[in-house]
XYZ file of C-alpha atoms in Angstrom:
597
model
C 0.000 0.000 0.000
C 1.396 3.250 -0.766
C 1.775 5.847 1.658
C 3.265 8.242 3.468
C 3.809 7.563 7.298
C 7.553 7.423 7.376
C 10.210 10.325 5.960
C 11.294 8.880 3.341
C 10.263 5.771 1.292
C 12.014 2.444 1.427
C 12.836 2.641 -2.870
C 14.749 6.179 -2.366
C 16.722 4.810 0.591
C 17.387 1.120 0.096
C 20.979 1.577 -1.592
C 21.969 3.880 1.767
C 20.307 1.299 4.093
C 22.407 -1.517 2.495
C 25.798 0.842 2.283
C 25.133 1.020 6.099
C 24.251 -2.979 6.964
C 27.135 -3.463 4.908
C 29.985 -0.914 6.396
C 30.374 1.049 3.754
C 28.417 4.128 5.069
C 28.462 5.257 8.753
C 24.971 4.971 10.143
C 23.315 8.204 11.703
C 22.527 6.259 15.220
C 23.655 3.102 16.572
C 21.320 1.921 19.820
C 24.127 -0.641 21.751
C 23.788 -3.496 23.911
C 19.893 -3.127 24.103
C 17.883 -6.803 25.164
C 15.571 -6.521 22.132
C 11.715 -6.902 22.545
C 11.567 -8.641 18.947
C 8.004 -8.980 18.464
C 8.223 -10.795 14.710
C 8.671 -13.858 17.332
C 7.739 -12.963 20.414
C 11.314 -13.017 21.780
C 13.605 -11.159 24.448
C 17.180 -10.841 22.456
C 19.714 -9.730 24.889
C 22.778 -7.583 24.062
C 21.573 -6.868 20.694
C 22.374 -3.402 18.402
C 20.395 -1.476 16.476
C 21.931 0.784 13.267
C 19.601 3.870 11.773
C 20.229 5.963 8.846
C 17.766 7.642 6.515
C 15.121 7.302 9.060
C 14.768 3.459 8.771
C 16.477 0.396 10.491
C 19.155 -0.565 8.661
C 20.513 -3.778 10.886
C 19.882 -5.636 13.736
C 23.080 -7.117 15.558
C 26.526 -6.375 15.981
C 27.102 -3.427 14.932
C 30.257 -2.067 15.373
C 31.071 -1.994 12.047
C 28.055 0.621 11.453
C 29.752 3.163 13.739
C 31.535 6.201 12.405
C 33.132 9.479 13.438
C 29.342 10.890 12.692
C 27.225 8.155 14.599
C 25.327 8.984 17.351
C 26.008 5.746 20.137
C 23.457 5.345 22.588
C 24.503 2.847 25.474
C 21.444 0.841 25.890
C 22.840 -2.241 28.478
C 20.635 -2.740 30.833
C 17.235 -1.431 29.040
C 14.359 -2.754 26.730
C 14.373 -1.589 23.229
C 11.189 -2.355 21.459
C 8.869 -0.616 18.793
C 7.385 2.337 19.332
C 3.762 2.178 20.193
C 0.797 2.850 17.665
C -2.708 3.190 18.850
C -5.300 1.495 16.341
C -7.856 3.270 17.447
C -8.364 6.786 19.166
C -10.657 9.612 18.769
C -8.442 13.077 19.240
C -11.054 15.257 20.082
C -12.444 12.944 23.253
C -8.974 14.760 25.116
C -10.377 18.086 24.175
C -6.663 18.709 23.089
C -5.812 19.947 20.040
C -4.003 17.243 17.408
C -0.248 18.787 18.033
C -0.956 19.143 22.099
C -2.359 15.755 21.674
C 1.009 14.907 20.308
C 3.080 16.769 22.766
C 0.848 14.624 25.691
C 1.578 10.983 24.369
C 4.729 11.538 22.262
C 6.354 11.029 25.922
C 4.580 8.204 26.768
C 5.986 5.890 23.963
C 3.523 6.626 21.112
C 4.971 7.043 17.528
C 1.522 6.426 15.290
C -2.189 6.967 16.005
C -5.144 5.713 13.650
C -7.532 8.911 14.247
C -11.270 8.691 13.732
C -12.223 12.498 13.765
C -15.814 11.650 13.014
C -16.307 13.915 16.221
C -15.080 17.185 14.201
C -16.167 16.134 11.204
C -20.092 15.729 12.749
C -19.976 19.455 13.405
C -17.933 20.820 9.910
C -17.225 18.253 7.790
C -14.691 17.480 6.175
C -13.212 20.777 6.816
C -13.073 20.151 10.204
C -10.696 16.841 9.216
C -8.712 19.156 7.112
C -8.086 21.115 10.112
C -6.942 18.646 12.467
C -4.709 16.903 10.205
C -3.230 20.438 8.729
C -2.505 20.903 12.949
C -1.045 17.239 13.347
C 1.196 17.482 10.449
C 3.581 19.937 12.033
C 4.089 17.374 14.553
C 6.355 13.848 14.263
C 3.489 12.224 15.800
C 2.261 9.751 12.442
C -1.567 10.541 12.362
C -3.437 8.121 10.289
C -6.602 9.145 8.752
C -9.478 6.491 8.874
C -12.245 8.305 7.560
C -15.713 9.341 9.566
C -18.068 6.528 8.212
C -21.261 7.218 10.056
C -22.434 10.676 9.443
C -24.343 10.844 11.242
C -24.029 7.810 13.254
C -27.582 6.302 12.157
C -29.089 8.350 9.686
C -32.895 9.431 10.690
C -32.667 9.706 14.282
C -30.250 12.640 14.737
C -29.387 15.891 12.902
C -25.188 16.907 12.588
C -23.604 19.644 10.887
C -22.456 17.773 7.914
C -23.126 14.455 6.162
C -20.809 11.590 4.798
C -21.820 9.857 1.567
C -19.705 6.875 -0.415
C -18.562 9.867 -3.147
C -16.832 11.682 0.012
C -15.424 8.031 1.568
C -14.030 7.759 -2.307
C -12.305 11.032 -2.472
C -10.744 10.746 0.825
C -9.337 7.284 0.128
C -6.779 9.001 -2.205
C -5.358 11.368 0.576
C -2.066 10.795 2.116
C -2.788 10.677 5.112
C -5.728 7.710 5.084
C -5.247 4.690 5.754
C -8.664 3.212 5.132
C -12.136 3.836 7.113
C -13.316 4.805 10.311
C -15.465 2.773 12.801
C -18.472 1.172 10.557
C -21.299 2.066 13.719
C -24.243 1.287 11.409
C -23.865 -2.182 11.584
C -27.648 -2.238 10.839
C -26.875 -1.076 8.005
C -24.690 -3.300 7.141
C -26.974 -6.373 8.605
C -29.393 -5.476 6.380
C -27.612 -4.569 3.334
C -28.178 -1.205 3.338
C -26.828 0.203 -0.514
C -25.766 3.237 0.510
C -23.913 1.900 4.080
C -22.618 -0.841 1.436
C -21.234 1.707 -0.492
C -19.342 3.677 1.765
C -17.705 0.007 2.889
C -16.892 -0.324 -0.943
C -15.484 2.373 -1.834
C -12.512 1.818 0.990
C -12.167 -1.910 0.048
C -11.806 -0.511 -4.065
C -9.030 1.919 -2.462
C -7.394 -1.534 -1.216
C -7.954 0.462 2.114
C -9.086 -1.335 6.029
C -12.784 -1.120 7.099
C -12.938 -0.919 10.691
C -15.609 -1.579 12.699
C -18.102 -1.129 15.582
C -20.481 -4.169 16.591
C -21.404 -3.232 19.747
C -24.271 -5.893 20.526
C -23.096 -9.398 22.421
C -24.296 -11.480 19.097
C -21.483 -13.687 17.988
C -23.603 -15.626 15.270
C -25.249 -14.923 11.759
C -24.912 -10.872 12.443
C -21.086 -11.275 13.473
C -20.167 -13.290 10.586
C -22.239 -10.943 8.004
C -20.462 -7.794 9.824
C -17.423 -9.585 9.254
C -18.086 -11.129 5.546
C -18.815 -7.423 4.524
C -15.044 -6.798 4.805
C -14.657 -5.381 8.493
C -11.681 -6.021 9.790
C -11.691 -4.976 13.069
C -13.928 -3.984 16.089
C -13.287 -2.272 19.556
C -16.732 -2.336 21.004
C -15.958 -6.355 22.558
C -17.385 -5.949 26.407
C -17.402 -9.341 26.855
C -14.332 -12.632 26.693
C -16.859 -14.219 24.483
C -16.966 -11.381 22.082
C -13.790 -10.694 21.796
C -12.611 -14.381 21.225
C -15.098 -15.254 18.856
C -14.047 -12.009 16.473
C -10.626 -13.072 16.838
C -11.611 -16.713 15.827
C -13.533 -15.351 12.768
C -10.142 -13.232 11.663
C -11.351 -10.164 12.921
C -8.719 -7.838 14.978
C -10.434 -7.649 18.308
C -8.913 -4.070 19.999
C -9.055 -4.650 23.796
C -10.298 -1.044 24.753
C -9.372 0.857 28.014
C -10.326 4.630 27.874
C -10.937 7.179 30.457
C -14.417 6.365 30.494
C -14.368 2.539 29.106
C -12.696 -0.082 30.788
C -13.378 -3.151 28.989
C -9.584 -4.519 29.314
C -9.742 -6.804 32.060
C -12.908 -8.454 30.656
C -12.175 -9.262 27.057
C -8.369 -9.753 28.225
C -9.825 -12.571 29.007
C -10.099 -14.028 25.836
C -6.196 -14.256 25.745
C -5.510 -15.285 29.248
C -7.923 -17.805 29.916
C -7.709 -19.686 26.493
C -4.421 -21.430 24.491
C -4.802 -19.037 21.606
C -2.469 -17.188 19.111
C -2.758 -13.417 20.270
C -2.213 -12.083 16.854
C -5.662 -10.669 16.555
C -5.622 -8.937 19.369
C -5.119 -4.479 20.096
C -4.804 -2.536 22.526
C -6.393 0.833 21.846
C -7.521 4.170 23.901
C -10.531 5.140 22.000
C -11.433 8.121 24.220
C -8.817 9.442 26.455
C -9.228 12.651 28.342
C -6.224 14.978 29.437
C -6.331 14.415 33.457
C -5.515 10.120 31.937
C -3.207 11.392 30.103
C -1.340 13.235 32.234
C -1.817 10.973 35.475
C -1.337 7.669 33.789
C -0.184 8.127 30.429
C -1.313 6.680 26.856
C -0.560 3.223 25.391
C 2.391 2.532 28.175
C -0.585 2.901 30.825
C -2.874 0.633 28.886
C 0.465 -1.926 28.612
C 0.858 -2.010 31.684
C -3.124 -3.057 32.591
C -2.501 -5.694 30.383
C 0.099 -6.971 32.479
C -1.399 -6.570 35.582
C -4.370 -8.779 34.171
C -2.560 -11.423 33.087
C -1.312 -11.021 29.519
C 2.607 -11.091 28.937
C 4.565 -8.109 28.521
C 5.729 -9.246 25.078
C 2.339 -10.339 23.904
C 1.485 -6.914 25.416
C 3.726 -5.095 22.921
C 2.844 -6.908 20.231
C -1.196 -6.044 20.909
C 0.384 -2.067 20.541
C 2.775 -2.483 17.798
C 3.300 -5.269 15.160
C -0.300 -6.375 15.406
C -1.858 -3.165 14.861
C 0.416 -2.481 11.557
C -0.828 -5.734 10.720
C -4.345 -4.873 11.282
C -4.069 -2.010 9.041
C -1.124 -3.865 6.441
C 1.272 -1.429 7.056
C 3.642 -4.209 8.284
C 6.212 -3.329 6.086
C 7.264 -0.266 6.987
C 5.556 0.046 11.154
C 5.760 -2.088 14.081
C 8.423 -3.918 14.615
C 12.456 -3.443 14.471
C 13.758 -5.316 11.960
C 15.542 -4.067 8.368
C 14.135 -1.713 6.306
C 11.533 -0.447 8.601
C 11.275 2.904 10.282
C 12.881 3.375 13.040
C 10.510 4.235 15.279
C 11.392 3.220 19.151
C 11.153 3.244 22.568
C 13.729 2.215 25.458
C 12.468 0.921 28.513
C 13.302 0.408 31.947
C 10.829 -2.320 33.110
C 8.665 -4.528 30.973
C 6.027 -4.912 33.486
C 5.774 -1.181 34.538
C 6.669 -0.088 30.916
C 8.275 2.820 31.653
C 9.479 4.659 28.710
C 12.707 6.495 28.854
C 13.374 7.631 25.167
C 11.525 7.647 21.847
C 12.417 8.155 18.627
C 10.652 7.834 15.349
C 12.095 7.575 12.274
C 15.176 7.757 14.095
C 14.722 11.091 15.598
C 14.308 11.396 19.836
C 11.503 13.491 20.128
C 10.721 12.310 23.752
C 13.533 11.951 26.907
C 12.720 10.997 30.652
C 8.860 11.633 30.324
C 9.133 14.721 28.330
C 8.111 15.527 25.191
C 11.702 17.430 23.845
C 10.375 17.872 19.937
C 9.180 21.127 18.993
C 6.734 22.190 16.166
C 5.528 25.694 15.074
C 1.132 26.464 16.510
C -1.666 26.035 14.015
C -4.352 28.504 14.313
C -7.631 27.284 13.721
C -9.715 29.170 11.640
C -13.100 31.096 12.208
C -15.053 28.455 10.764
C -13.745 26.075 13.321
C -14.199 28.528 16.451
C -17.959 29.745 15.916
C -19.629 26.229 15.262
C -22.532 26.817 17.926
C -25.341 27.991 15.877
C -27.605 28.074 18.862
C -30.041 31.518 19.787
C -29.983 31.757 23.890
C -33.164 29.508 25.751
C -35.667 30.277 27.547
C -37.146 28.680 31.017
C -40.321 27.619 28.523
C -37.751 25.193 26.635
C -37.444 22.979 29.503
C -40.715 22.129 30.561
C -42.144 19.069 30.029
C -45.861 19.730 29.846
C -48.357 17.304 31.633
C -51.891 16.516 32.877
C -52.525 15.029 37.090
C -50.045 14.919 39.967
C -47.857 12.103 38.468
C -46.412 10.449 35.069
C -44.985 7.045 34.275
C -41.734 7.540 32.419
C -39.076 5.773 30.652
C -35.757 6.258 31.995
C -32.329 5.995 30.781
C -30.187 4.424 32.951
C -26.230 5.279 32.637
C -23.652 2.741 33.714
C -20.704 3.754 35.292
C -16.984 2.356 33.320
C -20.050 0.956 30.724
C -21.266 2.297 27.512
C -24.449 0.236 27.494
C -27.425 1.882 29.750
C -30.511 0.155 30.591
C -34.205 1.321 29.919
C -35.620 1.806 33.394
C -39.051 3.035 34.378
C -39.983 5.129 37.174
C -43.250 7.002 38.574
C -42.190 11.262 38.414
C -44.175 14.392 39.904
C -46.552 16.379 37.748
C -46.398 20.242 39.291
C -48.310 22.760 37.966
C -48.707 20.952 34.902
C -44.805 19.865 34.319
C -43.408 16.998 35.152
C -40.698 17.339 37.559
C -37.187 15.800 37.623
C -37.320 13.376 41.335
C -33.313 13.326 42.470
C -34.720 11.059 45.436
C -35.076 8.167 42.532
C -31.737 9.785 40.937
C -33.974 10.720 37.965
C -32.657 13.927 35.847
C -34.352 16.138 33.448
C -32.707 15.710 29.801
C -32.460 17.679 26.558
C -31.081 17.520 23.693
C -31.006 20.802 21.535
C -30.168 20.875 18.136
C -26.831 23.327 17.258
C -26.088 23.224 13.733
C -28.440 24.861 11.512
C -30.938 26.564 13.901
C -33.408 24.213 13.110
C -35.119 24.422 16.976
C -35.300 20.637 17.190
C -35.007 19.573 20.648
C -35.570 16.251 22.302
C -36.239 15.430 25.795
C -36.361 12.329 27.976
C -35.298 10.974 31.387
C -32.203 10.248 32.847
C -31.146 8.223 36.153
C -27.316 6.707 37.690
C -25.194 10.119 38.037
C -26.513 10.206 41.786
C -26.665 14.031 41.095
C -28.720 15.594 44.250
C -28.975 19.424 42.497
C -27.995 21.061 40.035
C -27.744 21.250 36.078
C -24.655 19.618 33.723
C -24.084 20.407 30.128
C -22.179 19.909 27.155
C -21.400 19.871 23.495
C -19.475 16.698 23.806
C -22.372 14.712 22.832
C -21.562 12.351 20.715
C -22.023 12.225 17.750
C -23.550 14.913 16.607
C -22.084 17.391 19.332
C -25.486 18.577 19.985
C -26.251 20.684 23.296
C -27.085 18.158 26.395
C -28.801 19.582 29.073
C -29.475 17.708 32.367
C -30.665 18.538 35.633
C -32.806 18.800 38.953
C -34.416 21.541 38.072
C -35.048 24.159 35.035
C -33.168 27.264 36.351
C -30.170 25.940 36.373
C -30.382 24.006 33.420
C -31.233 27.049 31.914
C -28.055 28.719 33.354
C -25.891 26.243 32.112
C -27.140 25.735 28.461
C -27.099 29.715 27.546
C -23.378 29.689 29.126
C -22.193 27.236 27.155
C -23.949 28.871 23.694
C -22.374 32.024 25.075
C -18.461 30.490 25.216
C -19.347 28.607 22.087
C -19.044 25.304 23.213
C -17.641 23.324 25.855
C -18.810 21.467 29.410
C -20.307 22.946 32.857
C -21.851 22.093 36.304
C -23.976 24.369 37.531
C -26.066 24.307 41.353
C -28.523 27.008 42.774
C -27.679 29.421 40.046
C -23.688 29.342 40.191
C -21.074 28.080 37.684
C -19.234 25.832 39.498
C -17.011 24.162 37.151
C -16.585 24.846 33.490
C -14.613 24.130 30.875
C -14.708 26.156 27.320
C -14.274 24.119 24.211
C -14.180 26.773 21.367
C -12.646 24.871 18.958
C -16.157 23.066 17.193
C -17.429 22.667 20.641
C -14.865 20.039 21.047
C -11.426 21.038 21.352
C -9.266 23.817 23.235
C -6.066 25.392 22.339
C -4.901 25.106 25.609
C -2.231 23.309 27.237
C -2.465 19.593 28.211
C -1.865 21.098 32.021
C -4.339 23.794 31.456
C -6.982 21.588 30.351
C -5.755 18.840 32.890
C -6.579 21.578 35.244
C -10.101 22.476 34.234
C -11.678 18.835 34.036
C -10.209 18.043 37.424
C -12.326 21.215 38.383
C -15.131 20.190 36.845
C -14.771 16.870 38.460
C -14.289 17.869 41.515
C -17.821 19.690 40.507
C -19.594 16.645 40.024
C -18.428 15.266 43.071
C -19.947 18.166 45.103
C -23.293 17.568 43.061
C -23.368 13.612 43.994
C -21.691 11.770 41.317
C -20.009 9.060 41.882
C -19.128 8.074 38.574
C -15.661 8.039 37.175
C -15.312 10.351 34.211
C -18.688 11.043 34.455
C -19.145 13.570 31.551
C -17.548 10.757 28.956
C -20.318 8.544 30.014
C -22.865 11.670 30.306
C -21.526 12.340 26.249
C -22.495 9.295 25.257
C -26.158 9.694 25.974
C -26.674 10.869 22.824
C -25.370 7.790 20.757
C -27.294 5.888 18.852
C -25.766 3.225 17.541
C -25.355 1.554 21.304
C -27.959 -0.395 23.214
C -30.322 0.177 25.119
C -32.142 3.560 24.748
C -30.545 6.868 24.105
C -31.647 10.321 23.593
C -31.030 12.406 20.812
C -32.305 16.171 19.325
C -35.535 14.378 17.796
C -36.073 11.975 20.773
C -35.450 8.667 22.551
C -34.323 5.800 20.205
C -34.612 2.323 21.511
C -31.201 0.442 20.115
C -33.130 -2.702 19.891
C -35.374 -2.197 17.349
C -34.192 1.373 16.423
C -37.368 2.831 16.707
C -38.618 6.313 18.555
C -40.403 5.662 21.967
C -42.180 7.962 23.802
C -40.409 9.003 27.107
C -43.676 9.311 29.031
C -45.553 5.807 29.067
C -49.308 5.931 29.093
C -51.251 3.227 30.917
């Protein structure tokens, strides 16, 4: 496959990389005396060297020979060398970071490649809004891989977005640099029941030669797996469950073992490695949504490595599931993911295999990180107007919350948020009816919700029940909804919801508590409603605020506005709300949020 993820391509170099291997040229950087993670065999090679020139590996050995009066010599004894980390799967915008502070953030942490579904950004602008991120993570050594928004929206009908993605746009993008193939397939209806234009849009990547991958999020491993799967996905990080996992790695599907901020599905479908004699191959490790307080605390893939461990999986399988497997996922095995001839030098040194603590990186045989610190530097993209006045939203009114209703009490269907989960269940609960409204009850943890369209001013708003954030008083918004990035409104009571949704339209964008008519955590996300241009500590700064909000409020969920975005979604079971209602996942059908006897 031809592309352009490493400095220079093999054809232009090979003569150079041989002169090198060979002695006759002085290689640019020699790593000595290394023990070798080799992850083409799942091996630990002790003493071994490394020679770089040209940005690629040119041999793995002795060699002395390689070393002249220009070679940088790093003395490795005692350390782990092994690939440089890639993360198959990751959404940028779910850090609120910006694609190069995104880069600065887990650059340090080990991470030399991400596969990038903006299909957050591109919701809310299009595919200017992908033009934009990958314009800002160019300037970066970070290698961001493009796999194109597939669902836009995410299930067409039930939502409204700012843009729309059709197979003639999938087409076009397929010939960019920077893709790679296609981003998450979430209308697997669509796909179950052939669907021509979600057909299409699959097509036109696998005509590009390009990867399809995937999101089949129900725990049905039997006709609707395999047809997912016979489509041409390739891979899927929605497994929940050992069983799901295994049995997409049994059908030749790359199951990505997910472990988020919000999501931690890790020591669940690790399971499907640990507890059965299988080959591992199939397997990924991947972030999907990682916010910047994770990323700071804990760190990126190296974090996630290191769960793996502590569950049971072994640090060289561990490795693999971040590096040679995931090139192989997306056939890019012949220039990422291991450290072997020819390919680019992209790699880590580590202290520890267990703790996987990262000491240097390099990619394509430049250090860009040292001792936890991100040492590369890159000029600032400025976003442009287009990107930083997205919210197309007049200010609300009290009247926009009110939920009107006959007698003193109403039978309603509830959505039921799980904690760490990003299922919820369909509840049912008996609320208040006061002076003809119906009242949120936080006594049964039942909220007020709304969802108000943002893009075109169309007034669409959709309203339903929600219950598990424990929250006591108070109001909570956001434009993190995924994934249309529509305003979310929840809350004990009107005034404050009120309060909260005009601040946010006001700021253009972004996340806030709110409790008896005071702000008490915010965070501003001007960039689409998404994204800040602030620093990773900045922002790290903020959320912990704003958590520390939600706390104060009653929650006792962790990363409780991750799960509150995903209210919104759907393509996930069971019931969701969106700007034109509550969908049932199950039959993907409106239902009425108010039951009548």
């Amino acid at each position: 496959m031809l592309n352009e993820f490493c400095k220079k391509p093999l054809w232009e170099v090979s003569r150079t990389l041989a002169d090198v291997a060979m002695g006759r040229k002085p290689a640019e950087l020699v790593i000595k005396g290394a023990t070798l993670v080799n992850v083409c065999t799942k091996e630990l090679l002790k003493n071994v060297d490394v020679a770089v020139a040209e940005g690629r590996i040119a041999m793995v050995g002795d060699c002395a020979h390689c070393v002249g009066d220009g070679t940088t010599v790093v003395e490795a004894k005692g350390k782990y060398l092994a690939p440089a980390f890639m993360d198959g799967h990751i959404h940028i915008e779910s850090s609120m970071l910006t694609a190069s502070e995104y880069a600065k953030a887990v650059l340090a942490h080990g991470t030399c490649a991400v596969f990038i579904d903006p299909h957050e950004i591109c919701n809310v602008l299009g595919f200017d809004g992908v033009r934009y991120m990958l314009e800002d993570a160019a300037r970066t050594p970070l290698k961001t891989i493009l796999t194109t928004p597939s669902c836009v929206p995410a299930v067409p009908g039930f939502e409204d977005t700012g843009a729309s993605v059709g197979p003639e746009d999938v087409a076009e993008t397929m010939k960019w640099k920077e893709c790679a193939g296609l981003g998450e397939m979430m209308n697997f209806p669509g796909i179950l029941s052939s669907d021509e234009r979600t057909h299409a849009i699959v097509g036109e990547t696998l005509k590009a030669g390009k990867i399809v991958t995937g999101h089949y999020s129900v725990p049905e491993t039997g006709s609707g797996l395999n047809a997912y799967i016979a489509s041409g996905v390739r891979c899927c990080h929605e497994s929940t469950r050992e069983e799901d996992a295994l049995a997409k790695m049994r059908l030749g599907m790359y199951a990505m073992f997910r472990e988020g901020s919000a999501w931690h599905d890790l020591k669940e479908v690790g399971k499907a490695v640990t507890n059965h004699d299988i080959d591992s191959r199939f397997a990924c490790l991947v972030s999907d949504d990682a916010h910047p307080h994770t990323l700071k605390e804990q760190g990126h893939l190296d974090h996630i490595v290191r769960r793996a461990v502590e569950y049971g999986i072994d640090p060289v399988e561990a490795i693999q599931m971040v590096t040679i497997n995931v090139a192989q996922c997306f056939e890019l095995e012949h220039d990422l993911g291991s450290i072997a001839p020819s390919k680019c030098a992209n790699m880590v040194l580590l202290d520890d295999l267990n703790s996987c603590h990262v000491t240097s990186v390099w990619i394509d045989g430049d250090l860009v990180a040292k001792d936890g610190e991100t040492i590369a530097k890159w000029e600032a993209y400025t976003y442009p107007e287009k990107a930083t006045h997205s919210l197309h939203l007049s200010p609300l009114e009290l009247k926009d919350f009110e939920i009107p209703h006959a007698g003193d009490s109403v039978k309603a269907r509830v959505i039921e948020a799980i904690g760490g989960k990003t299922s919820t269940i369909e509840r049912f609960a008996t609320l208040p009816v006061k002076d003809g409204k119906v009242q949120a009850d936080a006594g049964q943890d039942v909220l007020k919700a709304f969802v108000f369209e943002r893009h075109h001013e169309t007034g669409k708003r959709g309203y339903g029940f929600l219950k598990g954030f424990g929250i006591k008083e108070g109001a909570l918004a956001q434009t993190v909804s995924h994934d249309a990035h529509n305003l979310l409104v929840v809350g004990t009571n009107d005034e404050d919801m009120l309060l909260a949704a005009n601040e946010l339209i006001r700021v253009g964008g972004g996340m806030i508590a709110v409790k008896n008519g005071k702000i008490l955590g915010e965070v501003p996300l001007p960039i689409a409603g998404l994204m800040s241009e602030k620093s990773l500590d900045e922002m790290v700064a903020l959320v912990s605020n704003l958590e520390t909000a939600w706390k104060d409020m009653g929650c006792t969920l962790p990363s409780p506005f991750m799960t509150m975005s995903i209210i919104p979604l759907a393509c996930l079971p069971e019931l969701r709300l969106t700007n034109r209602g509550v969908v049932d996942c199950r039959t993907f059908r409106f239902v009425s949020p108010i039951v009548e006897d």
